[in-house]
Short mmCIF file of C-alpha atoms and ligand atoms in Angstrom, two decimals:
data_model
loop_
_atom_site.label_atom_id
_atom_site.label_comp_id
_atom_site.label_asym_id
_atom_site.label_seq_id
_atom_site.Cartn_x
_atom_site.Cartn_y
_atom_site.Cartn_z
CA MET Q 1 -21.26 3.64 -18.51
CA ALA Q 2 -23.94 3.10 -15.94
CA ASN Q 3 -27.55 3.28 -17.10
CA SER Q 4 -29.74 6.02 -15.64
CA ALA Q 5 -31.34 3.72 -13.04
CA GLN Q 6 -27.88 2.90 -11.69
CA ALA Q 7 -26.50 6.40 -11.98
CA GLN Q 8 -25.31 8.19 -8.86
CA LYS Q 9 -26.88 6.03 -6.20
CA LEU Q 10 -23.95 4.56 -4.32
CA VAL Q 11 -22.28 5.74 -1.14
CA TYR Q 12 -18.61 4.74 -0.71
CA LEU Q 13 -16.46 5.13 2.36
CA VAL Q 14 -12.66 5.18 2.02
CA THR Q 15 -10.68 4.87 5.24
CA GLY Q 16 -7.16 6.28 5.08
CA GLY Q 17 -8.34 8.35 2.10
CA CYS Q 18 -5.79 11.11 2.77
CA GLY Q 19 -2.68 8.91 2.68
CA PHE Q 20 -0.41 8.12 -0.28
CA LEU Q 21 -2.55 5.33 -1.76
CA GLY Q 22 -5.82 6.69 -0.32
CA GLU Q 23 -5.60 9.99 -2.21
CA HIS Q 24 -5.10 8.13 -5.51
CA VAL Q 25 -8.07 5.86 -4.75
CA VAL Q 26 -10.27 8.85 -3.89
CA ARG Q 27 -9.34 10.69 -7.11
CA MET Q 28 -9.73 7.50 -9.17
CA LEU Q 29 -13.19 6.83 -7.75
CA LEU Q 30 -14.32 10.34 -8.65
CA GLN Q 31 -13.02 9.87 -12.20
CA GLN Q 32 -14.00 6.26 -12.83
CA GLU Q 33 -17.09 5.40 -10.79
CA PRO Q 34 -20.17 6.94 -12.42
CA ARG Q 35 -22.55 5.33 -9.92
CA LEU Q 36 -21.14 7.34 -7.03
CA ARG Q 37 -23.54 9.63 -5.18
CA GLU Q 38 -21.47 10.31 -2.08
CA LEU Q 39 -17.83 9.66 -1.28
CA ARG Q 40 -16.91 9.68 2.40
CA ILE Q 41 -13.25 10.08 3.26
CA PHE Q 42 -12.36 8.93 6.75
CA ASP Q 43 -8.89 9.69 8.06
CA LEU Q 44 -7.06 10.65 11.22
CA HIS Q 45 -5.56 13.61 9.35
CA LEU Q 46 -7.59 15.33 6.65
CA GLY Q 47 -5.68 16.88 3.72
CA PRO Q 48 -6.38 20.44 2.52
CA TRP Q 49 -6.65 19.13 -1.09
CA LEU Q 50 -10.05 17.64 -0.18
CA GLU Q 51 -11.58 21.11 -0.47
CA GLU Q 52 -11.06 21.20 -4.25
CA LEU Q 53 -13.06 17.96 -4.62
CA LYS Q 54 -16.13 19.38 -2.96
CA THR Q 55 -17.17 21.44 -5.98
CA GLY Q 56 -17.81 18.42 -8.26
CA PRO Q 57 -21.07 16.54 -8.92
CA VAL Q 58 -20.40 13.87 -6.27
CA GLN Q 59 -20.95 14.78 -2.63
CA VAL Q 60 -17.55 14.53 -0.94
CA THR Q 61 -17.74 14.22 2.83
CA ALA Q 62 -14.54 14.49 4.85
CA ILE Q 63 -14.67 12.77 8.23
CA GLN Q 64 -11.86 13.20 10.70
CA GLY Q 65 -11.82 9.98 12.70
CA ASP Q 66 -9.81 7.16 14.17
CA VAL Q 67 -10.31 3.52 13.09
CA THR Q 68 -9.40 2.35 16.59
CA GLN Q 69 -12.60 4.03 17.86
CA ALA Q 70 -15.43 1.62 16.98
CA HIS Q 71 -18.18 4.22 17.45
CA GLU Q 72 -16.48 6.69 15.07
CA VAL Q 73 -16.17 4.03 12.39
CA ALA Q 74 -19.78 2.89 12.77
CA ALA Q 75 -21.09 6.46 12.62
CA ALA Q 76 -19.11 7.19 9.45
CA MET Q 77 -20.28 3.98 7.81
CA ASP Q 78 -24.01 4.36 8.40
CA GLY Q 79 -25.75 4.15 5.01
CA ALA Q 80 -22.61 3.30 3.02
CA HIS Q 81 -22.82 0.56 0.37
CA VAL Q 82 -19.11 -0.10 -0.01
CA VAL Q 83 -16.13 0.41 2.28
CA ILE Q 84 -12.56 0.49 1.00
CA HIS Q 85 -10.41 0.05 4.10
CA ILE Q 86 -6.97 1.47 3.35
CA ALA Q 87 -6.12 3.14 6.68
CA GLY Q 88 -3.16 1.58 8.37
CA LEU Q 89 0.01 2.29 10.23
CA VAL Q 90 2.79 1.61 7.72
CA ASP Q 91 5.78 1.42 9.99
CA VAL Q 92 8.78 -0.82 9.47
CA PHE Q 93 11.21 1.68 10.98
CA GLY Q 94 10.31 1.39 14.67
CA ARG Q 95 8.55 4.77 14.88
CA ALA Q 96 5.42 3.37 16.54
CA SER Q 97 5.16 0.70 19.24
CA PRO Q 98 4.06 -2.84 18.31
CA LYS Q 99 0.94 -2.22 20.42
CA THR Q 100 -0.04 0.87 18.43
CA ILE Q 101 0.57 -0.94 15.13
CA HIS Q 102 -1.67 -3.78 16.32
CA GLU Q 103 -4.38 -1.40 17.51
CA VAL Q 104 -4.57 0.50 14.22
CA ASN Q 105 -4.05 -2.36 11.78
CA VAL Q 106 -5.83 -5.23 13.55
CA GLN Q 107 -8.32 -3.67 15.97
CA GLY Q 108 -9.05 -0.94 13.40
CA THR Q 109 -9.90 -3.60 10.81
CA GLN Q 110 -12.05 -5.52 13.30
CA ASN Q 111 -13.92 -2.27 13.97
CA VAL Q 112 -14.53 -1.81 10.24
CA ILE Q 113 -15.91 -5.37 9.96
CA GLU Q 114 -18.19 -4.94 12.98
CA ALA Q 115 -19.40 -1.61 11.60
CA CYS Q 116 -20.30 -3.35 8.30
CA VAL Q 117 -22.38 -5.89 10.24
CA GLN Q 118 -23.99 -3.24 12.42
CA THR Q 119 -24.83 -0.74 9.66
CA GLY Q 120 -25.61 -3.18 6.83
CA THR Q 121 -22.66 -2.24 4.59
CA GLN Q 122 -22.35 -5.27 2.36
CA PHE Q 123 -19.07 -4.84 0.46
CA LEU Q 124 -15.64 -4.55 2.05
CA VAL Q 125 -12.38 -4.18 0.12
CA TYR Q 126 -9.28 -4.40 2.30
CA THR Q 127 -5.81 -3.10 1.39
CA SER Q 128 -3.54 -5.86 2.56
CA SER Q 129 0.12 -6.17 1.53
CA MET Q 130 2.62 -8.54 -0.07
CA GLU Q 131 4.12 -8.51 3.42
CA VAL Q 132 1.43 -10.92 4.67
CA VAL Q 133 3.20 -13.52 2.56
CA GLY Q 134 6.80 -12.46 2.72
CA PRO Q 135 9.69 -12.16 2.55
CA ASN Q 136 9.69 -14.48 5.55
CA ILE Q 137 12.17 -14.34 8.42
CA LYS Q 138 14.15 -17.16 6.83
CA GLY Q 139 14.89 -15.03 3.75
CA HIS Q 140 13.40 -17.52 1.30
CA PRO Q 141 13.01 -16.05 -2.20
CA PHE Q 142 9.52 -15.72 -3.69
CA TYR Q 143 10.29 -15.60 -7.40
CA ARG Q 144 7.47 -14.54 -9.74
CA GLY Q 145 4.97 -16.27 -7.47
CA ASN Q 146 1.19 -16.06 -7.56
CA GLU Q 147 -1.64 -16.25 -5.01
CA ASP Q 148 -1.37 -20.06 -4.91
CA THR Q 149 2.41 -20.40 -4.74
CA PRO Q 150 3.37 -22.37 -1.63
CA TYR Q 151 5.52 -20.24 0.68
CA GLU Q 152 6.31 -20.47 4.35
CA ALA Q 153 4.85 -17.19 5.65
CA VAL Q 154 6.52 -16.73 9.03
CA HIS Q 155 6.75 -13.26 10.52
CA LYS Q 156 8.16 -11.64 13.62
CA HIS Q 157 7.98 -7.96 12.80
CA PRO Q 158 4.86 -6.11 14.09
CA TYR Q 159 3.89 -4.65 10.68
CA PRO Q 160 3.62 -7.89 8.63
CA CYS Q 161 2.18 -9.69 11.66
CA SER Q 162 -0.56 -7.05 11.95
CA LYS Q 163 -1.33 -7.07 8.21
CA ALA Q 164 -1.53 -10.88 8.17
CA LEU Q 165 -3.89 -10.93 11.16
CA ALA Q 166 -6.07 -8.19 9.70
CA GLU Q 167 -6.24 -9.89 6.32
CA ARG Q 168 -7.36 -13.11 8.00
CA LEU Q 169 -10.12 -11.25 9.87
CA VAL Q 170 -11.36 -9.74 6.61
CA LEU Q 171 -11.39 -13.04 4.74
CA GLU Q 172 -13.07 -14.90 7.62
CA ALA Q 173 -15.77 -12.22 7.76
CA ASN Q 174 -16.85 -13.03 4.20
CA GLY Q 175 -20.39 -14.41 4.35
CA ARG Q 176 -21.29 -12.99 7.77
CA LYS Q 177 -24.80 -11.63 7.86
CA VAL Q 178 -25.01 -7.84 7.96
CA ARG Q 179 -27.98 -5.79 9.19
CA GLY Q 180 -30.88 -6.61 6.89
CA GLY Q 181 -29.77 -10.23 6.56
CA LEU Q 182 -27.59 -10.06 3.44
CA PRO Q 183 -24.12 -11.67 3.45
CA LEU Q 184 -21.01 -9.54 3.79
CA VAL Q 185 -18.72 -9.84 0.74
CA THR Q 186 -15.05 -9.18 1.40
CA CYS Q 187 -11.79 -9.42 -0.40
CA ALA Q 188 -8.19 -8.35 0.09
CA LEU Q 189 -5.71 -6.72 -2.27
CA ARG Q 190 -2.02 -7.30 -1.72
CA PRO Q 191 0.15 -4.60 -3.29
CA THR Q 192 3.87 -5.20 -3.62
CA GLY Q 193 6.02 -2.11 -2.97
CA ILE Q 194 3.92 0.81 -4.23
CA TYR Q 195 5.61 3.72 -6.03
CA GLY Q 196 4.41 6.90 -7.71
CA GLU Q 197 3.43 10.46 -6.97
CA GLY Q 198 3.43 11.10 -3.23
CA HIS Q 199 5.66 8.18 -2.22
CA GLN Q 200 7.42 9.25 0.95
CA ILE Q 201 10.34 6.78 0.78
CA MET Q 202 11.14 7.82 -2.81
CA ARG Q 203 11.15 11.41 -1.56
CA ASP Q 204 13.53 10.41 1.25
CA PHE Q 205 15.93 8.67 -1.17
CA TYR Q 206 15.83 11.67 -3.49
CA HIS Q 207 16.72 14.11 -0.71
CA GLN Q 208 19.38 11.75 0.62
CA GLY Q 209 20.92 11.62 -2.88
CA LEU Q 210 20.94 15.42 -3.12
CA ARG Q 211 22.65 15.67 0.27
CA LEU Q 212 25.30 13.21 -0.92
CA GLY Q 213 26.19 15.36 -3.94
CA GLY Q 214 23.86 13.64 -6.41
CA ARG Q 215 24.95 10.10 -5.52
CA LEU Q 216 23.42 7.05 -3.91
CA PHE Q 217 25.52 4.05 -3.00
CA ARG Q 218 24.55 0.55 -4.02
CA ALA Q 219 23.88 -1.74 -1.07
CA ILE Q 220 21.80 -4.51 -2.66
CA PRO Q 221 22.96 -6.88 -5.45
CA THR Q 222 21.28 -6.27 -8.82
CA SER Q 223 20.19 -9.92 -8.86
CA VAL Q 224 17.73 -9.45 -5.95
CA GLU Q 225 14.33 -8.65 -7.48
CA HIS Q 226 11.80 -6.60 -5.56
CA GLY Q 227 8.16 -6.40 -6.71
CA ARG Q 228 6.88 -2.88 -7.39
CA VAL Q 229 3.54 -1.60 -8.62
CA TYR Q 230 2.40 1.87 -9.70
CA VAL Q 231 0.04 3.63 -7.31
CA GLY Q 232 -2.40 4.55 -10.09
CA ASN Q 233 -2.79 0.88 -11.01
CA VAL Q 234 -3.23 -0.13 -7.36
CA ALA Q 235 -5.95 2.54 -7.07
CA TRP Q 236 -7.57 1.29 -10.28
CA MET Q 237 -7.64 -2.27 -8.92
CA HIS Q 238 -9.41 -1.04 -5.78
CA VAL Q 239 -12.04 0.78 -7.87
CA LEU Q 240 -12.61 -2.26 -10.09
CA VAL Q 241 -12.85 -4.71 -7.19
CA ALA Q 242 -15.33 -2.47 -5.41
CA ARG Q 243 -17.38 -2.22 -8.61
CA GLU Q 244 -17.37 -5.93 -9.48
CA LEU Q 245 -17.76 -7.40 -6.00
CA GLU Q 246 -21.56 -7.36 -6.12
CA GLN Q 247 -21.89 -9.11 -9.49
CA TRP Q 248 -19.14 -11.67 -8.83
CA ALA Q 249 -19.67 -12.14 -5.10
CA ALA Q 250 -19.51 -15.94 -5.28
CA LEU Q 251 -16.23 -15.88 -7.18
CA MET Q 252 -14.49 -12.94 -5.52
CA GLY Q 253 -15.79 -13.10 -1.94
CA GLY Q 254 -13.09 -14.22 0.51
CA GLN Q 255 -10.36 -14.00 -2.15
CA VAL Q 256 -6.94 -12.36 -2.15
CA TYR Q 257 -5.36 -10.67 -5.17
CA PHE Q 258 -1.82 -9.47 -5.62
CA CYS Q 259 -1.64 -6.01 -7.18
CA TYR Q 260 0.50 -6.07 -10.31
CA ASP Q 261 1.18 -4.22 -13.50
CA LYS Q 262 3.87 -4.02 -16.18
CA SER Q 263 6.55 -2.45 -13.96
CA PRO Q 264 9.86 -4.24 -14.64
CA TYR Q 265 11.46 -6.72 -12.26
CA LYS Q 266 14.53 -5.10 -10.75
CA SER Q 267 16.32 -4.68 -7.46
CA TYR Q 268 14.81 -2.07 -5.12
CA GLU Q 269 17.63 0.38 -5.81
CA ASP Q 270 17.82 -0.14 -9.58
CA PHE Q 271 14.08 0.34 -9.78
CA ASN Q 272 14.27 3.65 -7.88
CA MET Q 273 16.95 4.80 -10.30
CA GLU Q 274 14.38 4.59 -13.14
CA PHE Q 275 13.01 7.82 -11.64
CA LEU Q 276 15.90 9.27 -9.68
CA GLY Q 277 18.36 8.83 -12.59
CA PRO Q 278 16.49 11.18 -14.93
CA CYS Q 279 16.35 13.65 -12.02
CA GLY Q 280 20.13 13.84 -11.84
CA LEU Q 281 21.07 11.16 -9.28
CA ARG Q 282 23.64 8.43 -9.89
CA LEU Q 283 23.83 4.99 -8.25
CA VAL Q 284 27.47 4.37 -7.47
CA GLY Q 285 28.81 0.83 -7.84
CA ALA Q 286 27.99 -2.04 -10.18
CA ARG Q 287 28.06 -4.25 -7.06
CA PRO Q 288 27.26 -3.47 -3.41
CA LEU Q 289 29.98 -1.22 -2.01
CA LEU Q 290 29.90 -2.84 1.42
CA PRO Q 291 29.98 -6.58 2.17
CA TYR Q 292 26.64 -7.92 3.39
CA TRP Q 293 27.98 -8.79 6.86
CA LEU Q 294 28.93 -5.12 7.33
CA LEU Q 295 25.45 -3.96 6.31
CA VAL Q 296 23.97 -6.41 8.81
CA LEU Q 297 26.28 -4.97 11.46
CA LEU Q 298 25.29 -1.38 10.60
CA ALA Q 299 21.60 -2.30 10.59
CA THR Q 300 21.99 -3.98 13.98
CA LEU Q 301 23.83 -0.93 15.32
CA ASN Q 302 20.98 1.26 14.13
CA ALA Q 303 18.51 -0.97 15.97
CA LEU Q 304 20.63 -0.80 19.12
CA LEU Q 305 20.94 2.99 18.87
CA GLN Q 306 17.18 3.26 18.38
CA TRP Q 307 16.64 1.29 21.57
CA LEU Q 308 19.24 3.25 23.58
CA LEU Q 309 18.06 6.66 22.42
CA ARG Q 310 14.34 5.92 22.75
CA PRO Q 311 13.96 7.66 26.12
CA LEU Q 312 15.52 10.82 24.63
CA LEU Q 313 14.58 10.95 20.97
CA LEU Q 314 13.20 8.95 18.08
CA TYR Q 315 16.00 7.55 15.94
CA ALA Q 316 14.42 5.74 12.99
CA PRO Q 317 16.75 5.44 9.98
CA LEU Q 318 15.74 3.59 6.78
CA LEU Q 319 18.30 0.86 7.42
CA ASN Q 320 17.47 -1.68 10.13
CA PRO Q 321 17.65 -5.49 10.21
CA TYR Q 322 14.09 -5.83 8.92
CA THR Q 323 14.29 -3.36 6.01
CA LEU Q 324 17.65 -4.81 5.01
CA ALA Q 325 16.21 -8.32 4.96
CA VAL Q 326 13.19 -7.22 2.90
CA ALA Q 327 15.31 -5.27 0.41
CA ASN Q 328 17.81 -8.13 0.16
CA THR Q 329 15.33 -10.98 -0.48
CA THR Q 330 13.78 -11.60 -3.86
CA PHE Q 331 10.01 -11.14 -3.78
CA THR Q 332 8.22 -10.74 -7.10
CA VAL Q 333 4.79 -11.74 -8.34
CA SER Q 334 3.57 -12.96 -11.69
CA THR Q 335 -0.16 -13.60 -11.81
CA ASN Q 336 -3.29 -12.90 -13.82
CA LYS Q 337 -5.85 -13.75 -11.14
CA ALA Q 338 -7.26 -10.20 -11.06
CA GLN Q 339 -7.63 -10.26 -14.83
CA ARG Q 340 -9.42 -13.63 -14.73
CA HIS Q 341 -11.73 -12.78 -11.83
CA PHE Q 342 -12.74 -9.18 -12.52
CA GLY Q 343 -11.21 -8.16 -15.84
CA TYR Q 344 -8.36 -6.07 -14.44
CA GLU Q 345 -5.86 -4.64 -16.90
CA PRO Q 346 -3.42 -1.97 -15.75
CA LEU Q 347 -4.78 1.50 -16.54
CA PHE Q 348 -1.28 2.98 -16.76
CA SER Q 349 1.46 1.48 -18.93
CA TRP Q 350 4.98 1.24 -17.52
CA GLU Q 351 5.99 4.22 -19.67
CA ASP Q 352 3.12 6.35 -18.26
CA SER Q 353 3.81 5.24 -14.70
CA ARG Q 354 7.48 6.08 -15.10
CA THR Q 355 6.85 9.47 -16.72
CA ARG Q 356 4.32 10.49 -14.09
CA THR Q 357 6.66 9.50 -11.28
CA ILE Q 358 9.64 11.30 -12.84
CA ARG Q 359 7.55 14.48 -13.28
CA TRP Q 360 6.59 14.30 -9.63
CA VAL Q 361 10.21 13.92 -8.49
CA GLN Q 362 11.21 16.80 -10.78
CA ALA Q 363 8.53 18.94 -9.18
CA LEU Q 364 10.01 18.12 -5.75
CA GLU Q 365 13.30 19.45 -7.06
CA SER Q 366 11.85 22.74 -8.25
CA SER Q 367 9.74 23.21 -5.12
CA ALA Q 368 12.88 22.69 -2.99
CA GLN Q 369 14.75 25.50 -4.81
N1 LIG H 401 3.19 1.93 0.75
C1 LIG H 401 3.33 0.67 0.32
O1 LIG H 401 4.31 0.34 -0.37
C2 LIG H 401 2.30 -0.34 0.66
C3 LIG H 401 1.19 -0.06 1.45
N2 LIG H 401 0.26 -1.04 1.72
C4 LIG H 401 -0.92 -0.77 2.53
O2 LIG H 401 -1.64 0.29 1.91
C5 LIG H 401 -2.31 1.07 2.89
C6 LIG H 401 -1.97 2.54 2.65
O3 LIG H 401 -0.59 2.71 2.75
P1 LIG H 401 0.09 4.11 2.38
O4 LIG H 401 -0.85 4.93 1.60
O5 LIG H 401 1.42 3.80 1.85
O6 LIG H 401 0.27 4.72 3.85
P2 LIG H 401 0.01 6.18 4.36
O7 LIG H 401 0.63 6.27 5.70
O8 LIG H 401 0.39 7.19 3.36
O9 LIG H 401 -1.57 6.21 4.51
C7 LIG H 401 -2.25 5.65 5.58
C8 LIG H 401 -3.40 6.58 5.93
O10 LIG H 401 -4.09 5.97 7.04
C9 LIG H 401 -4.37 7.00 7.97
N3 LIG H 401 -4.47 6.45 9.30
C10 LIG H 401 -3.47 5.93 10.06
N4 LIG H 401 -3.92 5.58 11.26
C11 LIG H 401 -5.24 5.85 11.26
C12 LIG H 401 -6.26 5.71 12.23
N5 LIG H 401 -6.01 5.24 13.44
N6 LIG H 401 -7.50 6.08 11.89
C13 LIG H 401 -7.77 6.59 10.67
N7 LIG H 401 -6.85 6.77 9.73
C14 LIG H 401 -5.60 6.40 10.02
C15 LIG H 401 -3.21 7.96 7.86
O11 LIG H 401 -3.53 9.24 8.40
C16 LIG H 401 -2.92 7.96 6.40
O12 LIG H 401 -3.63 8.97 5.74
C17 LIG H 401 -1.86 0.54 4.24
O13 LIG H 401 -2.88 -0.26 4.78
C18 LIG H 401 -0.63 -0.29 3.93
O14 LIG H 401 -0.50 -1.35 4.83
C19 LIG H 401 0.38 -2.29 1.20
C20 LIG H 401 1.44 -2.62 0.42
C21 LIG H 401 2.48 -1.68 0.08
C1 LIG H 402 19.07 -1.34 2.52
C2 LIG H 402 18.76 0.04 1.99
C3 LIG H 402 19.85 0.45 1.06
O1 LIG H 402 19.61 1.45 0.15
C4 LIG H 402 17.43 0.07 1.29
C5 LIG H 402 16.27 0.01 2.27
C6 LIG H 402 15.00 0.07 1.51
C7 LIG H 402 13.79 -0.21 2.42
C8 LIG H 402 13.52 1.03 3.24
C9 LIG H 402 12.61 -0.65 1.56
C10 LIG H 402 12.95 -1.91 0.76
C11 LIG H 402 11.67 -2.68 0.57
C12 LIG H 402 10.61 -1.79 1.15
C13 LIG H 402 9.30 -2.43 1.62
C14 LIG H 402 8.64 -3.27 0.54
O2 LIG H 402 8.46 -2.52 -0.66
C15 LIG H 402 7.34 -3.88 0.97
C16 LIG H 402 6.45 -3.00 1.77
C17 LIG H 402 5.12 -3.30 1.83
C18 LIG H 402 4.24 -2.62 2.68
O3 LIG H 402 3.12 -3.04 2.87
C19 LIG H 402 4.69 -1.43 3.43
C20 LIG H 402 6.01 -0.89 2.98
C21 LIG H 402 7.05 -1.99 2.69
C22 LIG H 402 7.32 -2.73 4.01
C23 LIG H 402 8.32 -1.34 2.10
C24 LIG H 402 9.01 -0.45 3.18
C25 LIG H 402 10.38 0.07 2.73
C26 LIG H 402 11.32 -1.05 2.29
C27 LIG H 402 11.64 -1.97 3.47
#
């Protein structure tokens, strides 16, 4: 617990606070950060659930704004001690243009950094992604790697390119002088594939399974491991980093940390079945039902159709050459850097994470009836 001199004096700003991860970070901060006086939530789209938070002891300020607008970011940040920059355009399906992805993820991050310098906000936590490392375009496996594992990070897709550029900006900004003369302290968290309550792609797979009569069809071999981490633990890591950054600035400033917990190593589809199975879905096939070359062909056809139909409508299915390559390349992390640097231990066990996610999927089922 904080002592009384420390109590309730800090102002935090969370960008993207109304998204999937952002909402968990906001709720976690309110539960786990006793030094909070004001929590500002900055997002393009504000959620109605914010209203219920405004009755608590911490002042919750909702700010509708766009990270691509430097003046809006700077105005929101004035007087904040810590910024947790989560806002981003998470698009690997071709919904947004590469230019828009760059503007939000790279220019938006540059605006947050400049606003720190301009307003004197000294601590910046950035939500990066495993995608800044890989899987790379060559499909090299990253097997139980850590932050220091050598890996050829080569990207072509706009999303990983933008996250890698933004992460670099954040790390290079560490040590810059902010208003008042103190050094900016930054660090970046790299979640693997996040799952949990509110995960849109899990929702999509669940509904797809229901449409297919309670079945999903295996496309990826069981041997391909995909790193996953529970949203509550990712949120907890953000809260801890933000809390410890001041005390351990020399150690943590300019560092990257993978987000990890005790979630098991499995293929993307087998992992999803941990939640979808208990909700009545079945994964058909002990091996992929289609040969890989046929999946590549279908994914390429989808990309072609997307391009042809673009003037008329947005066709953005889950399967495209990029998502197939990511799902079909082993990428898992095994590290304890966060534990060594700032004492992180997962707040939620695998059993808790699984139960919470299953309950959420079950609630989707009953709300759909
Ligand atoms: N979902 C995942 O598996 C992973 C996500 N990440 C990163 O975590 C962060 C959050 O991702 P999710 O919560 O999954 O995405 P999300 O789409 O649910 O949340 C992103 C939030 O950012 C807001 N936003 C988008 N453009 C904005 C703009 N121009 N100005 C202000 N707000 C804007 C959105 O309205 C949304 O509330 C992203 O930076 C993403 O790159 C990293 C690794 C894995
Ligand atoms: C081939 C299909 C057969 O069922 C399965 C397609 C699944 C894909 C839609 C997902 C597989 C891996 C996911 C990505 C991964 O978890 C890493 C990510 C990190 C991020 O920062 C953003 C999201 C994502 C790119 C995530 C997106 C969905 C997948 C490609």
